[in-house]
Tab-separated table of C-alpha atoms in Angstrom:
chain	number	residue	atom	x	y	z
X	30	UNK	CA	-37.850	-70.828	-0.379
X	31	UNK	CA	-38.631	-72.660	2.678
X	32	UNK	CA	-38.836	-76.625	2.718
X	33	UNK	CA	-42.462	-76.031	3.046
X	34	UNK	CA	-42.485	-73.947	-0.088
X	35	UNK	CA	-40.600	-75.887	-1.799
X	36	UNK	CA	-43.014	-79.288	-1.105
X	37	UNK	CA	-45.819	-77.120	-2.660
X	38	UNK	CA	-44.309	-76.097	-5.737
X	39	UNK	CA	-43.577	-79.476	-6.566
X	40	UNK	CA	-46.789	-80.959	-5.967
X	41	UNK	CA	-48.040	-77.873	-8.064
X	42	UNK	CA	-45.478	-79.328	-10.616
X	43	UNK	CA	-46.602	-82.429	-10.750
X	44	UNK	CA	-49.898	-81.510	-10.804
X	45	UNK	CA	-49.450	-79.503	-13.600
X	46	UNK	CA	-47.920	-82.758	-15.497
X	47	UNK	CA	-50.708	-84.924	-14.650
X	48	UNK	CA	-53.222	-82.751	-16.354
X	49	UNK	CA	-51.374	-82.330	-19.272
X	50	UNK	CA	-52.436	-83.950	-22.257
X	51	UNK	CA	-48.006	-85.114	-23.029
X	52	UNK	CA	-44.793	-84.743	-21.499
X	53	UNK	CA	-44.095	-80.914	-21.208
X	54	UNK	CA	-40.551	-78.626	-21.628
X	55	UNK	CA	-39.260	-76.383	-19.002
X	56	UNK	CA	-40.830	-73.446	-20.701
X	57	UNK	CA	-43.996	-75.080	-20.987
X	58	UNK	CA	-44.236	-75.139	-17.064
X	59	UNK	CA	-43.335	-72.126	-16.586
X	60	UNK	CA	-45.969	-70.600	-18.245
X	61	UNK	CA	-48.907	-72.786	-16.312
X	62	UNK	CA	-47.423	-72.348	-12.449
X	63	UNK	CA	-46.280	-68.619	-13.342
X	64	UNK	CA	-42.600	-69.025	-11.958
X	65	UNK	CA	-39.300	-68.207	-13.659
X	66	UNK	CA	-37.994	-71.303	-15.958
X	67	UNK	CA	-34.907	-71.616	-13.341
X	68	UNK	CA	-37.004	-71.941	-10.622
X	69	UNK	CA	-39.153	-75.116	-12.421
X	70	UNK	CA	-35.938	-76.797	-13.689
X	71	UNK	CA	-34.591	-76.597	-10.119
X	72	UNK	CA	-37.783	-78.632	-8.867
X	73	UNK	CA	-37.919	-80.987	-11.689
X	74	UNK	CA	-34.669	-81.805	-11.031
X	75	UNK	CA	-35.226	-83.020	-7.318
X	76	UNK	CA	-38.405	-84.601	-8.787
X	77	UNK	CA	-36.562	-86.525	-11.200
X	78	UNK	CA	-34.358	-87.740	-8.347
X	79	UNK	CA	-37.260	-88.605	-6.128
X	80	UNK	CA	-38.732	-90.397	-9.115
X	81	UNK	CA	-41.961	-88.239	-8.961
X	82	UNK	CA	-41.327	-87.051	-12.357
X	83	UNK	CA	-39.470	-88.696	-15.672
X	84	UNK	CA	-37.234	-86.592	-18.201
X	85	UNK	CA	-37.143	-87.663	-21.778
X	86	UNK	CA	-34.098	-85.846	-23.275
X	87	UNK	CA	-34.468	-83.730	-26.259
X	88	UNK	CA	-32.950	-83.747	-29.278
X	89	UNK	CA	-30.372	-81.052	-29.999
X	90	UNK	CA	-30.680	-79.451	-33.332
X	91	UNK	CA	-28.089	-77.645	-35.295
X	92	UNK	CA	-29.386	-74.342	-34.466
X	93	UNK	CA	-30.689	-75.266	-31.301
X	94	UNK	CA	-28.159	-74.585	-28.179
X	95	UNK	CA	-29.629	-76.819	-25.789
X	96	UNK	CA	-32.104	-79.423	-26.264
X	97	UNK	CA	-35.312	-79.168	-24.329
X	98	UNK	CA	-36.084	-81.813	-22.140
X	99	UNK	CA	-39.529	-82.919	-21.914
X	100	UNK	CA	-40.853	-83.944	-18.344
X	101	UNK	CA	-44.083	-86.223	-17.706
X	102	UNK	CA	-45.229	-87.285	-14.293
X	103	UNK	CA	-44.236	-91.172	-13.277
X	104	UNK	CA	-46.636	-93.365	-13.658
X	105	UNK	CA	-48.952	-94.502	-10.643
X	106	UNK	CA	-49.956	-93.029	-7.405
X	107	UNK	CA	-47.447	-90.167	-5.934
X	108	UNK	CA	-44.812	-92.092	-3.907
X	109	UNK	CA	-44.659	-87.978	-1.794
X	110	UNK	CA	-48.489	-88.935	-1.272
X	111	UNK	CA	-49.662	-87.890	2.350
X	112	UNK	CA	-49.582	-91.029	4.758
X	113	UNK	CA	-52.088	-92.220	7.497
X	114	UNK	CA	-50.254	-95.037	9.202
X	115	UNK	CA	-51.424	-93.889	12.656
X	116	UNK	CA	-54.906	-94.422	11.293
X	117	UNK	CA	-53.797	-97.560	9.708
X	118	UNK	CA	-52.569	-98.521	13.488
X	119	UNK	CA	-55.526	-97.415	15.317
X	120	UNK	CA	-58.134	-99.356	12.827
X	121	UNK	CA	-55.561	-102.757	13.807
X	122	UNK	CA	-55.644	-101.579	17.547
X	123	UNK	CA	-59.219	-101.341	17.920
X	124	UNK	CA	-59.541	-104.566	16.069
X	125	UNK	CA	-57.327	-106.726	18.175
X	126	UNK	CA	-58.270	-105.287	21.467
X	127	UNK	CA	-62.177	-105.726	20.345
X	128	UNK	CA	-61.576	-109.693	19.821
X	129	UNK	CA	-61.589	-111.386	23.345
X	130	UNK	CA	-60.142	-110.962	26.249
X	131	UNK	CA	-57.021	-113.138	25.702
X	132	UNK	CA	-56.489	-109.613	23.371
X	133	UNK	CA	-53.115	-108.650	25.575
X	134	UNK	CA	-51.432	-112.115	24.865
X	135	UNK	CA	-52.318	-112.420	21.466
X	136	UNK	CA	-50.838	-108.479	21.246
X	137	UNK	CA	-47.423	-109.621	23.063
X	138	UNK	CA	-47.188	-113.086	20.934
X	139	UNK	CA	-47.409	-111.088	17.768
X	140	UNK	CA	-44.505	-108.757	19.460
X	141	UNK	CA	-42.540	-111.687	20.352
X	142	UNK	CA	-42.739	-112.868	16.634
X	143	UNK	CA	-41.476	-109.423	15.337
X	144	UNK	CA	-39.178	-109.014	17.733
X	145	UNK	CA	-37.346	-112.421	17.203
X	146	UNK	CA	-37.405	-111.826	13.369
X	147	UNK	CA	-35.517	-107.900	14.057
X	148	UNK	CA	-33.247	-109.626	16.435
X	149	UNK	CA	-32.436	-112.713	13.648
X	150	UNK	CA	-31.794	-109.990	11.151
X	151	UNK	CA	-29.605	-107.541	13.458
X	152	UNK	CA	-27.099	-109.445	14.003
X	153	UNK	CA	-25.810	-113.044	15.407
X	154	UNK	CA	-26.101	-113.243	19.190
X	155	UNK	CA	-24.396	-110.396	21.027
X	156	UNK	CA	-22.082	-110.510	24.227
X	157	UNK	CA	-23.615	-107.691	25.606
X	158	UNK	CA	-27.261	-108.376	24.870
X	159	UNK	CA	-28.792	-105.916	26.812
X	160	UNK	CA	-26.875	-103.159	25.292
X	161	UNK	CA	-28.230	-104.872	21.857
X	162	UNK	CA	-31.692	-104.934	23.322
X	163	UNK	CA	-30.915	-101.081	23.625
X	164	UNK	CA	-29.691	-100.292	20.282
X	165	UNK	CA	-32.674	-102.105	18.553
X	166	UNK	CA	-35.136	-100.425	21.220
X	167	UNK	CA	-33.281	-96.882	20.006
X	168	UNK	CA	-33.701	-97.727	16.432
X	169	UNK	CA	-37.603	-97.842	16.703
X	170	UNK	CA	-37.532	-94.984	18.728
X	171	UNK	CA	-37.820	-95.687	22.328
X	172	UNK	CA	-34.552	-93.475	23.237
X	173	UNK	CA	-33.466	-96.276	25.626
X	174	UNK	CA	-31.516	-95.906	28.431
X	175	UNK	CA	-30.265	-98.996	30.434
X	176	UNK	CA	-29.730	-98.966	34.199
X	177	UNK	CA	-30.397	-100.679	37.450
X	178	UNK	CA	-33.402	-100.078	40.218
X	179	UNK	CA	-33.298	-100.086	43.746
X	180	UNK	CA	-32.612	-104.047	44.506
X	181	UNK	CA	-29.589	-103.456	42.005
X	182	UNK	CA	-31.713	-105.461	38.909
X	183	UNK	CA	-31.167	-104.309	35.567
X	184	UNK	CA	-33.751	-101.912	33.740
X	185	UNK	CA	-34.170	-100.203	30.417
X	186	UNK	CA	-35.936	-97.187	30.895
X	187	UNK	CA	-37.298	-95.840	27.603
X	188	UNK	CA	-37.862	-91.914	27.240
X	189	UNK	CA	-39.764	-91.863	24.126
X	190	UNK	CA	-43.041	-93.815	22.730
X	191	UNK	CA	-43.290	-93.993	18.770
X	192	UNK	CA	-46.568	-95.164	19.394
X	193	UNK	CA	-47.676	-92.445	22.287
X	194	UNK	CA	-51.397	-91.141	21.626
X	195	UNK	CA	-52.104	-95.144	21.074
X	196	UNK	CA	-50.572	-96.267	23.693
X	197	UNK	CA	-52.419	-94.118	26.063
X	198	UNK	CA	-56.140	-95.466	24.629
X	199	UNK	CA	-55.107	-99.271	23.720
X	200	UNK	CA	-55.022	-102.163	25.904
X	201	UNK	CA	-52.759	-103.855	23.396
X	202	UNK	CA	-49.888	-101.136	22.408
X	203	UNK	CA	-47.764	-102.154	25.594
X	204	UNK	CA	-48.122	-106.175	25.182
X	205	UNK	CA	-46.829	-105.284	21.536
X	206	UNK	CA	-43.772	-103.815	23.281
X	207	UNK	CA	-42.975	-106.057	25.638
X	208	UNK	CA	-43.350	-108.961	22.794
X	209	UNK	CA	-40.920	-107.160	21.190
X	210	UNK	CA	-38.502	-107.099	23.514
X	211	UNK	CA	-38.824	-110.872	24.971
X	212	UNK	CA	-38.636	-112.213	21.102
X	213	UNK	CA	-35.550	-110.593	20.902
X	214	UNK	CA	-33.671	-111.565	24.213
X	215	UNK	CA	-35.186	-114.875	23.251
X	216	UNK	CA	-33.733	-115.221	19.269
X	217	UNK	CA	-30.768	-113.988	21.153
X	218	UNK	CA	-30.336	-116.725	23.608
X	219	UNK	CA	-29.880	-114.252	26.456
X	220	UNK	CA	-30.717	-116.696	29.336
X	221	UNK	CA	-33.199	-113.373	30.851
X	222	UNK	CA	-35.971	-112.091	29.385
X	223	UNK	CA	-38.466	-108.842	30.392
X	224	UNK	CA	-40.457	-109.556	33.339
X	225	UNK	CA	-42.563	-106.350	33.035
X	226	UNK	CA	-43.450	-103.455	31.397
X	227	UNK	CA	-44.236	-100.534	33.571
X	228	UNK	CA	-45.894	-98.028	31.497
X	229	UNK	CA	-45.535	-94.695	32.357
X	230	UNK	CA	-44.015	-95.107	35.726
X	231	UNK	CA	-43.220	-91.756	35.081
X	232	UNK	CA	-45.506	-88.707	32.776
X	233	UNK	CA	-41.919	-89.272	30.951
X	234	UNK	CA	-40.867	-92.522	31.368
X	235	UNK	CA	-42.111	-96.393	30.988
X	236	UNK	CA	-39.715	-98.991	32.301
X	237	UNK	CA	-38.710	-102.700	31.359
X	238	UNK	CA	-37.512	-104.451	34.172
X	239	UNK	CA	-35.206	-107.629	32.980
X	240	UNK	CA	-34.654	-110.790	35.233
């Protein structure tokens, strides 16, 4: 079964617990999603370990040879649930860049916040902190690459945008960036920050030129 498969039989699964009036057995699922037993206690067990679904454990019987489980769906909303956080992000976006022009700085000041606060939490200061700048840039997906430009300065260029589609329609995706990246040469002490952002100085490539 491919992964794909496998995501809908378990939501089938669950859904089958949640409209159940109890906790059901094995058998008892087999019979309402029409697959082999084997097949649902292969899926419950992955949805035990996601903690989608809880197993009671059943009582074995003298003449019974192994006890049947019973399996109810976990209380509250589906933590597998479908996520919007790019809506989320676009609503917050919209918002900010909607508020006044000083939009931009207040963008970058709430960058510079969150990036001091990942740098505080990384580590203590590095030697090397543009290599750290790097490694934190890589971790929220950028796919950093540090270098130099023509005058010999130092650059990061970064090959990937987690935030791409938004960053091509909001005013206040890049200030966020740069924030980021000033708050953390900043917590760091570095004694340079980012001078610019260029976005896009490439179709593949936006560059942060340090000083």
């Amino acid at each position: 079964m491919t992964d794909q498969g496998a995501v809908g039989r378990r939501a089938e699964i669950v859904a089958a617990l949640r409209a159940a009036d109890g906790p059901l057995t094995v058998a008892d699922l087999a019979t309402r999603v029409h697959v082999h037993p084997n097949t649902v206690r292969f899926h419950l067990d992955a949805l035990v370990g996601s903690g989608r679904v809880v197993r009671t454990p059943g009582h074995r019987s003298a003449r019974a040879g192994r006890p049947s489980d019973r399996y109810e769906a976990a209380p509250g909303m589906d933590p597998a649930g479908p996520r919007r956080y790019d809506v989320l992000a676009t609503v917050l976006a919209d918002a900010l860049a909607g508020q006044d022009d000083d939009a931009p700085a207040r963008a970058q000041a709430a960058g510079h916040a969150w990036g001091a606060a990942a740098a505080r939490q990384a580590a203590p200061a590095p030697d090397d902190t543009v290599a750290a700048l790097a490694t934190l840039l890589d971790g929220l997906g950028f796919a950093p690459e540090p270098g130099t430009d023509a005058s010999g300065r130092t650059t990061i260029g970064l090959h990937s945008c987690p935030f791409l589609e938004l960053a091509r329609s909001s005013t206040v995706v890049c200030p966020v960036h740069l924030g980021i990246m000033r708050g953390a040469l900043a917590e760091w002490g570095a004694g340079r920050t980012v001078e610019r952002l260029q976005p896009f100085a490439r179709p593949d490539l936006c560059v942060a030129h340090l000083g």
